[in-house]
Short mmCIF file of C-alpha atoms in Angstrom, two decimals:
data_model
loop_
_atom_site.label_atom_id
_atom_site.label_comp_id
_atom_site.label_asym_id
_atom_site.label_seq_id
_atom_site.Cartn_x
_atom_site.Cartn_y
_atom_site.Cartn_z
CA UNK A 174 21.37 -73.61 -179.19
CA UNK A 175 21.92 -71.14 -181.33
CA UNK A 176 21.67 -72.38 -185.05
CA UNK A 177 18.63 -75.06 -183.49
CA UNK A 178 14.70 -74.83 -182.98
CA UNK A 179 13.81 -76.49 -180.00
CA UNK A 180 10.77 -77.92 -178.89
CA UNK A 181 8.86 -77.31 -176.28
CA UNK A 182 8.23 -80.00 -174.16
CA UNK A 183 5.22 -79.73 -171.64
CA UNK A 184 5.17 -81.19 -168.68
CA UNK A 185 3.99 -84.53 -168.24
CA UNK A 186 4.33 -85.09 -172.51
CA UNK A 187 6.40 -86.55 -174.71
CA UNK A 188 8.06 -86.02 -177.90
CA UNK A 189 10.08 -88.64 -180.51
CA UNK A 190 12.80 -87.61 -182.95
CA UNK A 191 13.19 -90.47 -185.55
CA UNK A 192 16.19 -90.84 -187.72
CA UNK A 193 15.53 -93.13 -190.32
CA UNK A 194 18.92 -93.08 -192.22
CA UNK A 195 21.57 -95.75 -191.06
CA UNK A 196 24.35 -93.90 -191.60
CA UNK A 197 23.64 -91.64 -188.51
CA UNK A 198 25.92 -93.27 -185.64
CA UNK A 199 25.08 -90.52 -183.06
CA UNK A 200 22.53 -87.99 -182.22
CA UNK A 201 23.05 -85.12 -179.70
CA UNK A 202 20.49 -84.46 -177.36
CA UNK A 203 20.02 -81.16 -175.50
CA UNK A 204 18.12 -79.90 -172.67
CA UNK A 205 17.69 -76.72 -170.96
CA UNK A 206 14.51 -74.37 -169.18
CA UNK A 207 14.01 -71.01 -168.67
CA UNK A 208 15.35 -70.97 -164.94
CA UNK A 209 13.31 -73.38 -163.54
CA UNK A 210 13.93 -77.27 -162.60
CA UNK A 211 14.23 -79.92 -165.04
CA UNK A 212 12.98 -83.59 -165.21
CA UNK A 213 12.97 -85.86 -167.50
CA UNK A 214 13.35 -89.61 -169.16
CA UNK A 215 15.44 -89.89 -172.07
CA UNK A 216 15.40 -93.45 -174.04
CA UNK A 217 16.51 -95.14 -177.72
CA UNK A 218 13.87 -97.08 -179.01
CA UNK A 219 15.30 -99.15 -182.01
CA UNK A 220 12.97 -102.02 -183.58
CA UNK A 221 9.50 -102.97 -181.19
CA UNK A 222 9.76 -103.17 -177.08
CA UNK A 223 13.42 -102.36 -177.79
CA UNK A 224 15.12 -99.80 -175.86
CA UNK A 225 19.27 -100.20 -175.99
CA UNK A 226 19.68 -96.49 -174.07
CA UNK A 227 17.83 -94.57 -171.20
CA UNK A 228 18.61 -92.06 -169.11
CA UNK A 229 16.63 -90.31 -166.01
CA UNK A 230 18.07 -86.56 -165.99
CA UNK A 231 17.68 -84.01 -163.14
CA UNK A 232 18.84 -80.31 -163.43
CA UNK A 233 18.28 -78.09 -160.32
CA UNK A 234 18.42 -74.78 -162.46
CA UNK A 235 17.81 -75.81 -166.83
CA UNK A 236 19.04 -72.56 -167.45
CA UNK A 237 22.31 -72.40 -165.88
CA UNK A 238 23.15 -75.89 -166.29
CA UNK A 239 21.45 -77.00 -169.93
CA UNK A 240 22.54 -80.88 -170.39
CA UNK A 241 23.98 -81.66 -173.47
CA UNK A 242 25.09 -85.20 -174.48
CA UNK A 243 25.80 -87.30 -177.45
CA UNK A 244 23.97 -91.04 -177.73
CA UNK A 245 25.30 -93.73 -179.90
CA UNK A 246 22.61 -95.05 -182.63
CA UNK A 247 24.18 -97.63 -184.87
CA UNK A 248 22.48 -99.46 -187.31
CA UNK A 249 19.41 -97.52 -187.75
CA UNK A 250 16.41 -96.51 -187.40
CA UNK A 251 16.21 -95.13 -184.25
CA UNK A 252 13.73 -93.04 -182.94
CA UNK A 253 14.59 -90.66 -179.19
CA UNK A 254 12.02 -89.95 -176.85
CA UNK A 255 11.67 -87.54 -174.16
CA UNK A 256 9.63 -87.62 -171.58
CA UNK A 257 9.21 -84.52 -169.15
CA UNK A 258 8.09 -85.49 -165.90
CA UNK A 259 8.05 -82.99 -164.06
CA UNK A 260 4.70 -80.31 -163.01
CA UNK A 261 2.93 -78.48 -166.13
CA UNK A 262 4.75 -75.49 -164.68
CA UNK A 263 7.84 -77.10 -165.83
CA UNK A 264 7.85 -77.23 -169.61
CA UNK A 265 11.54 -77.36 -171.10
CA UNK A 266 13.21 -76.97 -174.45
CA UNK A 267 14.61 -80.04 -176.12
CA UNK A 268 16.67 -80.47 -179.34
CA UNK A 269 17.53 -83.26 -180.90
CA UNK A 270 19.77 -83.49 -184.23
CA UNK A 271 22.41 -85.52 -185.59
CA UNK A 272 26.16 -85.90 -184.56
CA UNK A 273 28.58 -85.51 -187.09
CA UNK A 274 32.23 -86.73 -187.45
CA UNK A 275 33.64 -83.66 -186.61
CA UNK A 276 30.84 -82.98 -183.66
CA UNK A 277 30.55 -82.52 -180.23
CA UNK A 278 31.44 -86.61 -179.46
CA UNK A 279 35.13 -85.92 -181.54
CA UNK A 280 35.37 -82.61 -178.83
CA UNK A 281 35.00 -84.40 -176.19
CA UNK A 282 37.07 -87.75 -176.51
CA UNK A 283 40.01 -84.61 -177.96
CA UNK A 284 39.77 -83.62 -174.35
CA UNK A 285 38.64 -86.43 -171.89
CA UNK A 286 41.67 -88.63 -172.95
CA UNK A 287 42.77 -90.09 -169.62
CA UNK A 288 40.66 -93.22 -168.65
CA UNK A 289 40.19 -94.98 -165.14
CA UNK A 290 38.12 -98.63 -163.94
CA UNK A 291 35.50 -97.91 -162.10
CA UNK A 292 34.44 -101.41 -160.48
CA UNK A 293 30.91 -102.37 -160.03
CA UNK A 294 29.36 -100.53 -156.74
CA UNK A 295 32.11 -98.14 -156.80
CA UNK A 296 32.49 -94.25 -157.36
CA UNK A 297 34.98 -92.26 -158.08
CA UNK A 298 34.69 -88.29 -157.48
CA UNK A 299 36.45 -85.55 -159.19
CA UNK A 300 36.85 -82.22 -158.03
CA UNK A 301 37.27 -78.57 -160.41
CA UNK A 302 38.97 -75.87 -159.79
CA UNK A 303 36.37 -72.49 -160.39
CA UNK A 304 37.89 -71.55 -163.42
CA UNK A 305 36.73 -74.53 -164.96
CA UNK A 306 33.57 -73.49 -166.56
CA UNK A 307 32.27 -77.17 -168.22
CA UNK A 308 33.18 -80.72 -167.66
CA UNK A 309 33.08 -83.48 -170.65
CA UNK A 310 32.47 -86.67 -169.93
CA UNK A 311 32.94 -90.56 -171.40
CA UNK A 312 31.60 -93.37 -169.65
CA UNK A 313 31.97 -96.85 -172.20
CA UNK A 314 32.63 -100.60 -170.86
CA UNK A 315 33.85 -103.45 -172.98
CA UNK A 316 30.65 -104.58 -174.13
CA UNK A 317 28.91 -105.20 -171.16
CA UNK A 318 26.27 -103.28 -170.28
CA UNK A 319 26.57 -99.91 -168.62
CA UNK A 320 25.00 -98.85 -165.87
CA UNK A 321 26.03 -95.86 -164.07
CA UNK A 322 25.17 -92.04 -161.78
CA UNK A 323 26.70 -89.27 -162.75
CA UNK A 324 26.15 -86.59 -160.09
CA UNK A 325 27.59 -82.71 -159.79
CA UNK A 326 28.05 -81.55 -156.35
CA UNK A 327 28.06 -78.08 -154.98
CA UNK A 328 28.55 -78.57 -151.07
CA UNK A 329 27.98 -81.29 -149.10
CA UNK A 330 25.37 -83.97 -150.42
CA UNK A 331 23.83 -80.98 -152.45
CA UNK A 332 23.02 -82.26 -156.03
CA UNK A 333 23.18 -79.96 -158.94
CA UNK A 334 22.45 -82.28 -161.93
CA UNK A 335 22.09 -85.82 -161.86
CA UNK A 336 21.99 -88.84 -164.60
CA UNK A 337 20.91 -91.85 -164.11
CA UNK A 338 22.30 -93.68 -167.55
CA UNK A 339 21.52 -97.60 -169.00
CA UNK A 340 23.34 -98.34 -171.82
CA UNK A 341 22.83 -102.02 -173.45
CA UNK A 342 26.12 -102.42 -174.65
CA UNK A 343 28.89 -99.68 -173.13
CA UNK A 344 31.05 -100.43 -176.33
CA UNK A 345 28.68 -99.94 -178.89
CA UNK A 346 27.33 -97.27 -177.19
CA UNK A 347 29.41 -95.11 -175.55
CA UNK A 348 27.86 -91.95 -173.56
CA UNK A 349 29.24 -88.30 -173.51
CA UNK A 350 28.60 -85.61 -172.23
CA UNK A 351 29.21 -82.53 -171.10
CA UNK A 352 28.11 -80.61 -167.60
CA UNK A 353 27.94 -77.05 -166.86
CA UNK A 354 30.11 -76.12 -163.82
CA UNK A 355 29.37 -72.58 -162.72
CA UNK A 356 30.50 -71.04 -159.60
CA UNK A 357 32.74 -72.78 -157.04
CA UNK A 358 32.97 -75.90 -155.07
CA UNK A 359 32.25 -78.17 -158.18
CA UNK A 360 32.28 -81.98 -158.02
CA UNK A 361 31.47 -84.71 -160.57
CA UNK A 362 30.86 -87.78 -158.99
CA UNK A 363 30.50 -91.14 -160.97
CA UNK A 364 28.86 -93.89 -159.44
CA UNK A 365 29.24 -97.38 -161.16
CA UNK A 366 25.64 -99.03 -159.95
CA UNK A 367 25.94 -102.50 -162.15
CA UNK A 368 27.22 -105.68 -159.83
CA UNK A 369 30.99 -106.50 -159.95
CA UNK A 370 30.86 -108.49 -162.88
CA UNK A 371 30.13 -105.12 -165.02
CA UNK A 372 33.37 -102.64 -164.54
CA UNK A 373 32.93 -99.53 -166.42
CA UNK A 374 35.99 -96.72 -167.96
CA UNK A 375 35.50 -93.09 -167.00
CA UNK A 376 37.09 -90.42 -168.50
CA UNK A 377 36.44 -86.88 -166.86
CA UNK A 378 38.18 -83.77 -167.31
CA UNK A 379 38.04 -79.97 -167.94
CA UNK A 380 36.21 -79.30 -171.15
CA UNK A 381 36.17 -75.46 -171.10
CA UNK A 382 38.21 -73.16 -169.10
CA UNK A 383 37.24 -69.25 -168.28
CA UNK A 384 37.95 -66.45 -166.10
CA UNK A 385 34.60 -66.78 -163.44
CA UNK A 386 33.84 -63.56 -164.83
CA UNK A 387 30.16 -64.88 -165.47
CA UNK A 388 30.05 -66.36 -162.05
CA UNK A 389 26.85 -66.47 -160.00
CA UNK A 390 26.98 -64.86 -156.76
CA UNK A 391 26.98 -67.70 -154.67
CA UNK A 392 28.72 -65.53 -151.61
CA UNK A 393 31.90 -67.54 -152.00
CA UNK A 394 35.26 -65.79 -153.59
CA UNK A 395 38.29 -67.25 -152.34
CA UNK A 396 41.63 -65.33 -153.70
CA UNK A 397 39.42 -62.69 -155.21
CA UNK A 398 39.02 -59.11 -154.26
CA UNK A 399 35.18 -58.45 -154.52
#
């Protein structure tokens, strides 16, 4: 966020980022607010009624928890457009740009090396520590097409951030990401929603690592002197 110009997104608009050059692979997209909730579609269009990617996102608190991911875009153009659905009192801040080599997608498959199966209808949930301040994410299949939940828990059945991610082809285009994990009590829970025919490969793990010195009060400290 801080060498980018966002754009303002109103609610109930939408804006389009188009990269014409077919060299870009992969274009990060970020999201964040100013405190308040955030709701919006995210999809690929490439070539006419065409749309390879789409995600639905869901952030309780945009400020706290911006979403930041990286979607595949071989074999250009491609154009990304985001839709915020949510109120007119709920504008957010959007940025779109190019991933290079050496970007955010390299980070995160340098950390999130361990891979599971995740069958179709089946989740797997992964728990952090509270020193874990962000989680990166890779969800890819063999080809098949991708269709998956990502949720982040905070206490029982209470959802922090949720993604609801299509992806035509989970090989081509693989999804990462990375979610903010503040405070304690953090979950990631990955939901594979395709039928059995369509297993997906998750790899989750701890992308940064702090102190909890820039904790939220949530009025739980366990081992800690207050």
């Amino acid at each position: 966020w801080d060498n980018s110009s966002p754009v303002i997104v109103q609610g109930g608009s939408l804006r389009t980022w188009s990269f014409a050059n077919p060299a870009i692979e992969s274009v990060q997209v970020l999201l964040k607010t100013e405190g308040r909730p955030l709701d919006a579609d995210v999809e690929l269009w490439q070539g006419p009624d065409n749309t390879p990617h789409k995600m639905r996102v869901y952030v309780e608190d945009g400020a706290l928890r911006t979403f930041n991911a990286v979607i595949g875009t071989p074999r250009g153009p491609n154009t990304v457009a985001i839709r915020n659905i949510g109120q007119l009192e709920f504008p957010l801040d959007a940025v779109v740009r190019p991933d290079r080599d050496d970007g955010l997608a390299a980070n995160i498959a340098s950390v999130a090396q361990r891979s599971e199966t995740i069958q179709g209808g089946a989740l797997r949930t992964y728990p952090f520590d509270p020193s874990v301040d962000s989680v990166a994410i890779i969800l890819k299949t063999d080809g098949r097409p991708l269709n998956a939940r990502i949720e982040l828990l905070q206490g029982p059945n209470n959802n922090k951030q949720v993604v609801e991610l299509y992806t035509e082809d989970g090989l081509d285009r693989p999804f990462f990401a990375i979610v903010e994990t503040p405070g304690s009590g953090n979950v990631v829970r990955v939901v594979n929603t395709a039928p059995v025919e369509f297993p997906l490969y998750a790899s989750v793990d701890a992308y940064r690592v702090g102190g909890g010195i820039d904790w939220p009060d949530d009025g739980l400290m366990i081992g800690r002197a207050f």
